[in-house]
CSV table of C-alpha atoms in Angstrom, one decimal:
chain,number,residue,atom,x,y,z
W,1327,UNK,CA,0.0,0.0,0.0
W,1328,UNK,CA,1.4,3.4,-1.1
W,1329,UNK,CA,2.4,5.7,1.7
W,1330,UNK,CA,0.3,8.9,1.9
W,1331,UNK,CA,2.2,12.2,1.6
W,1332,UNK,CA,1.3,14.9,4.2
W,1333,UNK,CA,0.2,18.1,2.6
W,1334,UNK,CA,1.2,21.5,4.0
W,1335,UNK,CA,-0.6,24.8,3.4
W,1336,UNK,CA,0.8,27.0,0.7
W,1337,UNK,CA,0.8,29.9,3.3
W,1338,UNK,CA,1.5,28.4,6.7
W,1339,UNK,CA,1.1,31.8,8.5
W,1340,UNK,CA,-2.2,32.6,6.7
W,1341,UNK,CA,-4.4,32.4,9.7
W,1342,UNK,CA,-2.0,34.6,11.8
W,1343,UNK,CA,-1.8,37.4,9.2
W,1344,UNK,CA,-3.3,40.7,10.6
W,1345,UNK,CA,-6.6,41.6,9.0
W,1346,UNK,CA,-5.3,45.0,8.0
W,1347,UNK,CA,-2.6,43.3,5.8
W,1348,UNK,CA,-4.7,40.4,4.6
W,1349,UNK,CA,-6.3,42.3,1.8
W,1350,UNK,CA,-2.9,43.1,0.3
W,1351,UNK,CA,-1.9,39.4,-0.2
W,1352,UNK,CA,-4.5,39.1,-2.9
W,1353,UNK,CA,-2.6,41.6,-5.0
W,1354,UNK,CA,0.4,40.8,-7.1
W,1355,UNK,CA,3.7,42.5,-6.1
W,1356,UNK,CA,3.9,46.0,-7.5
W,1357,UNK,CA,0.1,46.4,-7.8
W,1358,UNK,CA,-1.7,48.9,-5.5
W,1359,UNK,CA,-5.4,49.3,-4.8
W,1360,UNK,CA,-7.3,51.2,-7.5
W,1361,UNK,CA,-7.6,55.1,-7.0
W,1362,UNK,CA,-11.4,54.8,-6.7
W,1363,UNK,CA,-10.9,52.8,-3.4
W,1364,UNK,CA,-8.7,55.6,-1.9
W,1365,UNK,CA,-11.2,58.2,-3.1
W,1366,UNK,CA,-14.1,56.3,-1.5
W,1367,UNK,CA,-12.2,56.0,1.8
W,1368,UNK,CA,-11.4,59.7,1.9
W,1369,UNK,CA,-15.0,60.5,1.1
W,1370,UNK,CA,-16.2,58.2,3.9
W,1371,UNK,CA,-13.9,59.9,6.4
W,1372,UNK,CA,-14.9,63.4,5.4
W,1373,UNK,CA,-18.6,62.4,5.6
W,1374,UNK,CA,-18.1,61.0,9.1
W,1375,UNK,CA,-16.3,64.1,10.3
W,1376,UNK,CA,-19.0,66.3,8.9
W,1377,UNK,CA,-21.7,64.3,10.6
W,1378,UNK,CA,-19.8,64.5,14.0
W,1379,UNK,CA,-19.4,68.3,13.5
W,1380,UNK,CA,-23.0,68.7,12.7
W,1381,UNK,CA,-24.1,66.7,15.8
W,1382,UNK,CA,-21.8,68.8,18.0
W,1383,UNK,CA,-23.0,72.0,16.5
W,1384,UNK,CA,-26.6,70.9,17.0
W,1385,UNK,CA,-26.0,69.9,20.6
W,1386,UNK,CA,-24.3,73.3,21.3
W,1387,UNK,CA,-27.1,75.3,19.7
W,1388,UNK,CA,-29.7,73.3,21.6
W,1389,UNK,CA,-28.0,73.7,25.0
W,1390,UNK,CA,-27.0,70.0,25.3
W,1391,UNK,CA,-23.3,70.5,25.2
W,1392,UNK,CA,-21.3,71.8,28.2
W,1393,UNK,CA,-18.8,74.5,27.5
W,1394,UNK,CA,-15.9,75.8,29.6
W,1395,UNK,CA,-16.1,79.6,29.4
W,1396,UNK,CA,-13.9,82.2,31.1
W,1397,UNK,CA,-15.6,84.2,33.8
W,1398,UNK,CA,-14.4,87.4,32.2
W,1399,UNK,CA,-16.5,86.6,29.1
W,1400,UNK,CA,-19.8,86.5,31.2
W,1401,UNK,CA,-21.9,89.6,31.8
W,1402,UNK,CA,-23.5,88.9,35.2
W,1403,UNK,CA,-25.7,92.1,34.9
W,1404,UNK,CA,-27.3,91.0,31.7
W,1405,UNK,CA,-30.6,90.6,33.6
W,1406,UNK,CA,-31.8,92.3,36.7
W,1407,UNK,CA,-31.1,89.5,39.3
W,1408,UNK,CA,-34.1,88.0,41.1
W,1409,UNK,CA,-32.0,87.2,44.2
W,1410,UNK,CA,-31.1,90.3,46.2
W,1411,UNK,CA,-27.9,88.9,47.7
W,1412,UNK,CA,-26.2,85.9,49.0
W,1413,UNK,CA,-26.1,84.8,52.6
W,1414,UNK,CA,-22.4,84.8,53.6
W,1415,UNK,CA,-22.6,81.4,55.3
W,1416,UNK,CA,-24.4,79.9,52.3
W,1417,UNK,CA,-21.8,81.5,49.9
W,1418,UNK,CA,-18.9,80.1,52.0
W,1419,UNK,CA,-20.5,76.6,51.9
W,1420,UNK,CA,-20.8,76.8,48.2
W,1421,UNK,CA,-17.2,78.0,47.9
W,1422,UNK,CA,-16.0,75.1,50.1
W,1423,UNK,CA,-18.0,72.7,47.9
W,1424,UNK,CA,-16.5,74.1,44.7
W,1425,UNK,CA,-13.0,73.9,46.2
W,1426,UNK,CA,-13.4,70.3,47.2
W,1427,UNK,CA,-15.5,68.8,44.5
W,1428,UNK,CA,-15.5,71.2,41.6
W,1429,UNK,CA,-18.5,72.6,39.8
W,1430,UNK,CA,-21.2,70.0,39.5
W,1431,UNK,CA,-24.1,72.0,37.9
W,1432,UNK,CA,-23.6,74.2,34.9
W,1433,UNK,CA,-24.8,77.8,34.7
W,1434,UNK,CA,-27.0,79.0,31.8
W,1435,UNK,CA,-25.9,81.8,29.5
W,1436,UNK,CA,-26.9,83.3,26.2
W,1437,UNK,CA,-24.5,84.7,23.5
W,1438,UNK,CA,-24.9,88.5,23.3
W,1439,UNK,CA,-21.8,89.1,21.1
W,1440,UNK,CA,-19.0,87.0,19.7
W,1441,UNK,CA,-17.2,85.7,22.7
W,1442,UNK,CA,-19.5,87.5,25.1
W,1443,UNK,CA,-22.3,85.8,27.2
W,1444,UNK,CA,-25.1,87.1,29.3
W,1445,UNK,CA,-25.8,85.3,32.5
W,1446,UNK,CA,-29.3,83.8,32.8
W,1447,UNK,CA,-29.0,81.6,35.8
W,1448,UNK,CA,-26.1,80.6,38.1
W,1449,UNK,CA,-25.2,84.0,39.7
W,1450,UNK,CA,-24.2,82.3,43.0
W,1451,UNK,CA,-21.9,79.8,41.3
W,1452,UNK,CA,-20.1,82.5,39.1
W,1453,UNK,CA,-19.7,84.7,42.2
W,1454,UNK,CA,-18.3,81.9,44.3
W,1455,UNK,CA,-15.8,80.9,41.5
W,1456,UNK,CA,-14.7,84.6,41.1
W,1457,UNK,CA,-14.1,84.9,44.9
W,1458,UNK,CA,-12.1,81.6,44.9
W,1459,UNK,CA,-9.9,82.8,42.1
W,1460,UNK,CA,-9.3,86.1,43.9
W,1461,UNK,CA,-8.5,84.3,47.2
W,1462,UNK,CA,-6.3,81.5,45.8
W,1463,UNK,CA,-5.0,82.8,42.5
W,1464,UNK,CA,-5.8,79.4,41.0
W,1465,UNK,CA,-6.5,79.8,37.3
W,1466,UNK,CA,-8.8,76.8,37.3
W,1467,UNK,CA,-11.4,78.9,39.2
W,1468,UNK,CA,-11.4,81.4,36.4
W,1469,UNK,CA,-13.6,79.3,34.1
W,1470,UNK,CA,-17.1,78.0,34.5
W,1471,UNK,CA,-19.1,75.2,32.9
W,1472,UNK,CA,-22.1,76.6,31.0
W,1473,UNK,CA,-25.0,75.6,28.8
W,1474,UNK,CA,-25.8,77.9,25.9
W,1475,UNK,CA,-29.4,79.0,25.7
W,1476,UNK,CA,-31.3,80.9,23.0
W,1477,UNK,CA,-34.2,82.7,24.7
W,1478,UNK,CA,-36.4,84.2,21.9
W,1479,UNK,CA,-37.5,87.2,24.1
W,1480,UNK,CA,-36.4,88.9,27.2
W,1481,UNK,CA,-39.4,87.4,29.0
W,1482,UNK,CA,-38.1,83.9,28.2
W,1483,UNK,CA,-34.8,84.8,29.8
W,1484,UNK,CA,-36.4,86.1,33.0
W,1485,UNK,CA,-38.7,83.1,33.2
W,1486,UNK,CA,-35.7,80.8,32.9
W,1487,UNK,CA,-33.8,82.7,35.6
W,1488,UNK,CA,-36.7,82.6,38.1
W,1489,UNK,CA,-37.5,78.9,37.4
W,1490,UNK,CA,-33.9,77.9,38.0
W,1491,UNK,CA,-33.8,79.7,41.4
W,1492,UNK,CA,-37.2,78.5,42.5
W,1493,UNK,CA,-36.1,74.9,41.9
W,1494,UNK,CA,-32.6,75.1,43.5
W,1495,UNK,CA,-33.2,77.5,46.4
W,1496,UNK,CA,-36.6,79.1,46.7
W,1497,UNK,CA,-36.7,82.9,46.6
W,1498,UNK,CA,-38.3,84.8,49.5
W,1499,UNK,CA,-41.7,86.4,48.9
W,1500,UNK,CA,-40.0,89.8,48.8
W,1501,UNK,CA,-37.5,88.7,46.2
W,1502,UNK,CA,-40.3,87.3,44.1
W,1503,UNK,CA,-42.3,90.5,44.3
W,1504,UNK,CA,-39.2,92.5,43.5
W,1505,UNK,CA,-38.3,90.7,40.3
W,1506,UNK,CA,-42.0,90.9,39.3
W,1507,UNK,CA,-41.9,94.7,39.7
W,1508,UNK,CA,-38.5,95.0,38.1
W,1509,UNK,CA,-39.6,93.0,35.0
W,1510,UNK,CA,-42.5,95.4,34.6
W,1511,UNK,CA,-40.3,98.4,35.1
W,1512,UNK,CA,-37.9,97.1,32.4
W,1513,UNK,CA,-40.8,96.7,30.0
W,1514,UNK,CA,-40.5,92.9,29.8
W,1515,UNK,CA,-44.1,92.5,30.8
W,1516,UNK,CA,-47.0,94.9,30.4
W,1517,UNK,CA,-48.5,94.6,33.9
W,1518,UNK,CA,-48.0,93.0,37.3
W,1519,UNK,CA,-50.7,90.4,36.5
W,1520,UNK,CA,-48.9,89.3,33.3
W,1521,UNK,CA,-45.5,89.2,35.1
W,1522,UNK,CA,-46.9,87.1,37.9
W,1523,UNK,CA,-48.6,84.6,35.5
W,1524,UNK,CA,-45.5,84.2,33.3
W,1525,UNK,CA,-42.7,84.2,35.9
W,1526,UNK,CA,-44.6,81.9,38.3
W,1527,UNK,CA,-46.7,79.9,35.9
W,1528,UNK,CA,-46.2,76.7,37.9
W,1529,UNK,CA,-47.2,78.3,41.2
W,1530,UNK,CA,-50.7,78.0,42.6
W,1531,UNK,CA,-53.1,80.9,42.3
W,1532,UNK,CA,-52.8,81.4,46.1
W,1533,UNK,CA,-49.1,81.7,45.9
W,1534,UNK,CA,-49.2,84.2,43.1
W,1535,UNK,CA,-51.7,86.2,45.1
W,1536,UNK,CA,-49.3,86.3,48.1
W,1537,UNK,CA,-46.5,87.5,45.8
W,1538,UNK,CA,-48.8,90.2,44.6
W,1539,UNK,CA,-49.4,91.3,48.1
W,1540,UNK,CA,-45.7,91.7,48.7
W,1541,UNK,CA,-45.6,94.1,45.7
W,1542,UNK,CA,-46.9,96.9,47.9
W,1543,UNK,CA,-44.1,96.2,50.4
W,1544,UNK,CA,-41.5,96.4,47.7
W,1545,UNK,CA,-42.8,99.6,46.2
W,1546,UNK,CA,-43.5,101.4,49.6
W,1547,UNK,CA,-40.7,100.1,51.8
W,1548,UNK,CA,-38.1,98.5,49.5
W,1549,UNK,CA,-35.8,101.4,49.5
W,1550,UNK,CA,-35.8,101.6,53.4
W,1551,UNK,CA,-35.7,97.9,54.4
W,1552,UNK,CA,-32.2,96.6,55.1
W,1553,UNK,CA,-33.1,92.9,55.4
W,1554,UNK,CA,-36.2,92.4,53.2
W,1555,UNK,CA,-35.4,88.8,52.3
W,1556,UNK,CA,-35.9,87.9,56.0
W,1557,UNK,CA,-39.5,89.1,56.0
W,1558,UNK,CA,-41.6,86.0,56.7
W,1559,UNK,CA,-44.9,85.3,54.9
W,1560,UNK,CA,-47.3,85.9,57.7
W,1561,UNK,CA,-45.8,89.2,58.8
W,1562,UNK,CA,-45.5,90.3,55.2
W,1563,UNK,CA,-49.1,89.7,54.4
W,1564,UNK,CA,-50.2,91.6,57.6
W,1565,UNK,CA,-47.9,94.5,56.7
W,1566,UNK,CA,-49.3,94.6,53.1
W,1567,UNK,CA,-52.8,94.8,54.5
W,1568,UNK,CA,-51.8,97.7,56.7
W,1569,UNK,CA,-50.2,99.5,53.8
W,1570,UNK,CA,-53.4,99.1,51.7
W,1571,UNK,CA,-55.7,100.2,54.6
W,1572,UNK,CA,-53.7,103.2,55.7
W,1573,UNK,CA,-51.5,105.3,53.3
W,1574,UNK,CA,-49.6,106.8,56.3
W,1575,UNK,CA,-48.4,103.4,57.4
W,1576,UNK,CA,-45.6,103.3,54.9
W,1577,UNK,CA,-44.3,106.7,55.9
W,1578,UNK,CA,-44.3,105.7,59.6
W,1579,UNK,CA,-42.1,102.7,59.1
W,1580,UNK,CA,-39.8,104.5,56.8
W,1581,UNK,CA,-39.3,107.2,59.4
W,1582,UNK,CA,-38.6,104.7,62.1
W,1583,UNK,CA,-36.1,102.8,60.0
W,1584,UNK,CA,-34.3,106.0,59.0
W,1585,UNK,CA,-34.2,107.2,62.6
W,1586,UNK,CA,-32.2,104.2,63.8
W,1587,UNK,CA,-31.3,101.7,61.0
W,1588,UNK,CA,-31.5,98.1,62.3
W,1589,UNK,CA,-28.2,96.3,62.6
W,1590,UNK,CA,-29.7,92.8,62.3
W,1591,UNK,CA,-32.7,91.2,60.6
W,1592,UNK,CA,-34.3,90.4,64.0
W,1593,UNK,CA,-34.4,94.1,64.9
W,1594,UNK,CA,-36.0,95.0,61.6
W,1595,UNK,CA,-38.7,92.3,62.1
W,1596,UNK,CA,-39.4,93.6,65.6
W,1597,UNK,CA,-40.1,97.0,64.3
W,1598,UNK,CA,-42.3,95.8,61.4
W,1599,UNK,CA,-44.2,93.6,63.8
W,1600,UNK,CA,-44.9,96.5,66.2
W,1601,UNK,CA,-46.1,98.5,63.3
W,1602,UNK,CA,-48.5,95.8,62.3
W,1603,UNK,CA,-49.9,95.5,65.8
W,1604,UNK,CA,-49.9,99.2,66.6
W,1605,UNK,CA,-53.2,100.6,65.3
W,1606,UNK,CA,-52.3,104.2,66.3
W,1607,UNK,CA,-49.1,104.2,64.2
W,1608,UNK,CA,-47.1,106.0,66.9
W,1609,UNK,CA,-43.9,104.2,66.0
W,1610,UNK,CA,-40.5,105.3,67.1
W,1611,UNK,CA,-37.0,103.7,67.0
W,1612,UNK,CA,-37.1,103.0,70.8
W,1613,UNK,CA,-38.5,99.4,70.4
W,1614,UNK,CA,-35.4,98.5,68.4
W,1615,UNK,CA,-33.1,99.8,71.2
W,1616,UNK,CA,-34.8,97.8,73.9
W,1617,UNK,CA,-35.5,94.6,71.9
W,1618,UNK,CA,-35.0,91.5,73.9
W,1619,UNK,CA,-35.7,87.9,73.3
W,1620,UNK,CA,-38.6,88.1,75.7
W,1621,UNK,CA,-40.2,91.0,73.8
W,1622,UNK,CA,-39.6,89.2,70.6
W,1623,UNK,CA,-41.6,86.3,71.8
W,1624,UNK,CA,-44.6,88.5,72.6
W,1625,UNK,CA,-45.3,89.1,68.9
W,1626,UNK,CA,-47.6,86.6,67.2
W,1627,UNK,CA,-46.3,87.7,63.8
W,1628,UNK,CA,-42.6,87.0,64.3
W,1629,UNK,CA,-41.2,83.6,63.3
W,1630,UNK,CA,-40.0,81.3,66.0
W,1631,UNK,CA,-36.4,81.4,66.9
W,1632,UNK,CA,-34.2,78.9,65.1
W,1633,UNK,CA,-32.8,76.0,67.1
W,1634,UNK,CA,-29.6,74.0,66.3
W,1635,UNK,CA,-30.8,70.5,65.5
W,1636,UNK,CA,-27.3,69.2,64.9
W,1637,UNK,CA,-23.9,70.8,64.8
W,1638,UNK,CA,-24.0,73.6,62.2
W,1639,UNK,CA,-27.6,73.0,61.1
W,1640,UNK,CA,-30.4,75.3,62.4
W,1641,UNK,CA,-34.1,74.7,62.0
W,1642,UNK,CA,-36.7,77.5,61.9
W,1643,UNK,CA,-40.4,76.9,61.6
W,1644,UNK,CA,-42.5,79.6,59.9
W,1645,UNK,CA,-46.0,80.0,58.6
W,1646,UNK,CA,-49.3,78.6,59.9
W,1647,UNK,CA,-49.4,75.6,62.2
W,1648,UNK,CA,-51.5,73.6,59.7
W,1649,UNK,CA,-49.0,74.1,56.9
W,1650,UNK,CA,-45.7,75.2,58.4
W,1651,UNK,CA,-42.6,76.1,56.4
W,1652,UNK,CA,-39.4,74.5,57.6
W,1653,UNK,CA,-36.2,76.5,57.0
W,1654,UNK,CA,-32.8,74.9,57.4
W,1655,UNK,CA,-29.6,77.0,57.4
W,1656,UNK,CA,-26.1,76.9,58.9
W,1657,UNK,CA,-22.4,76.4,58.1
W,1658,UNK,CA,-22.8,72.6,57.8
W,1659,UNK,CA,-25.3,72.8,55.0
W,1660,UNK,CA,-23.3,72.2,51.8
W,1661,UNK,CA,-23.9,70.3,48.6
W,1662,UNK,CA,-23.2,66.9,50.2
W,1663,UNK,CA,-25.7,67.7,53.0
W,1664,UNK,CA,-28.4,68.7,50.4
W,1665,UNK,CA,-27.8,65.6,48.3
W,1666,UNK,CA,-28.2,63.3,51.4
W,1667,UNK,CA,-31.3,65.2,52.5
W,1668,UNK,CA,-32.9,64.9,49.0
W,1669,UNK,CA,-32.1,61.2,48.9
W,1670,UNK,CA,-33.7,60.7,52.3
W,1671,UNK,CA,-36.8,62.6,51.3
W,1672,UNK,CA,-37.2,60.6,48.1
W,1673,UNK,CA,-37.0,57.4,50.1
W,1674,UNK,CA,-39.5,58.6,52.7
């Protein structure tokens, strides 16, 4: 019987040949792929790059693409701000969070000129970053993550600003009334009614009515109050009613405030509370000078004193007993605390 001869492959390393080189083995030496293949490859690459560029441009235009912008390119006064000012403890907590964890939430801007942007929302974040850069000299704090928006009208820009602040950290009733009045003064809205309906469209009718009541406080006393954001709901509504019932009421409180400007929010609240309870309007600056915790407790309109529920966290209860408003503040309240609190509330 004849012995069989073992056959070996013509190309022993065929299976180990890299795929990228495999195609070349089918061409005879000296022969390159036809030009049409190279042209087709170049066209495919160009089309892919164009598609990626179009997607990125669309995402940027629609506000879906984060951009790193220099703080110097942002006009913080593009809109009249709805928030009067920042509590120093809250601002310090925000700065500590930015220093430790960086910026987690982008601000919102609109392009007002090539390379220039108007701030819509995120005033506290831009302010905190600017202070950090000034304090530390670290250039990394000189830029801010931002989303580009394209509000069609000024009213759209104001609505976006108010909605963002209402969601993140609710405005006081005075601040809500102030931005309502300012938007009308700027010609953004034709009337208080339109401004209230557009700026606070998601709020209940009762809440819009309360904001409307604070409008008289802003217009009569806004120039004289030193701590208007501390004015609680109940006292503000009573004060608004007095202003409506008696035109001399506003002049009385202005004179008292000017005679001896309060050095703290509590002093100002005491004076306003006395005004509300004093039907004769014989108000002087003396109640401020002799204000004590005992006298403060006598007024039914003043909010309860805050108490420290854990180190660095204070709780204040305001509003009606049936539907109280809980206010948390203090040096220990930072972004981590808020995230843990939100997670706990969602589980409850």
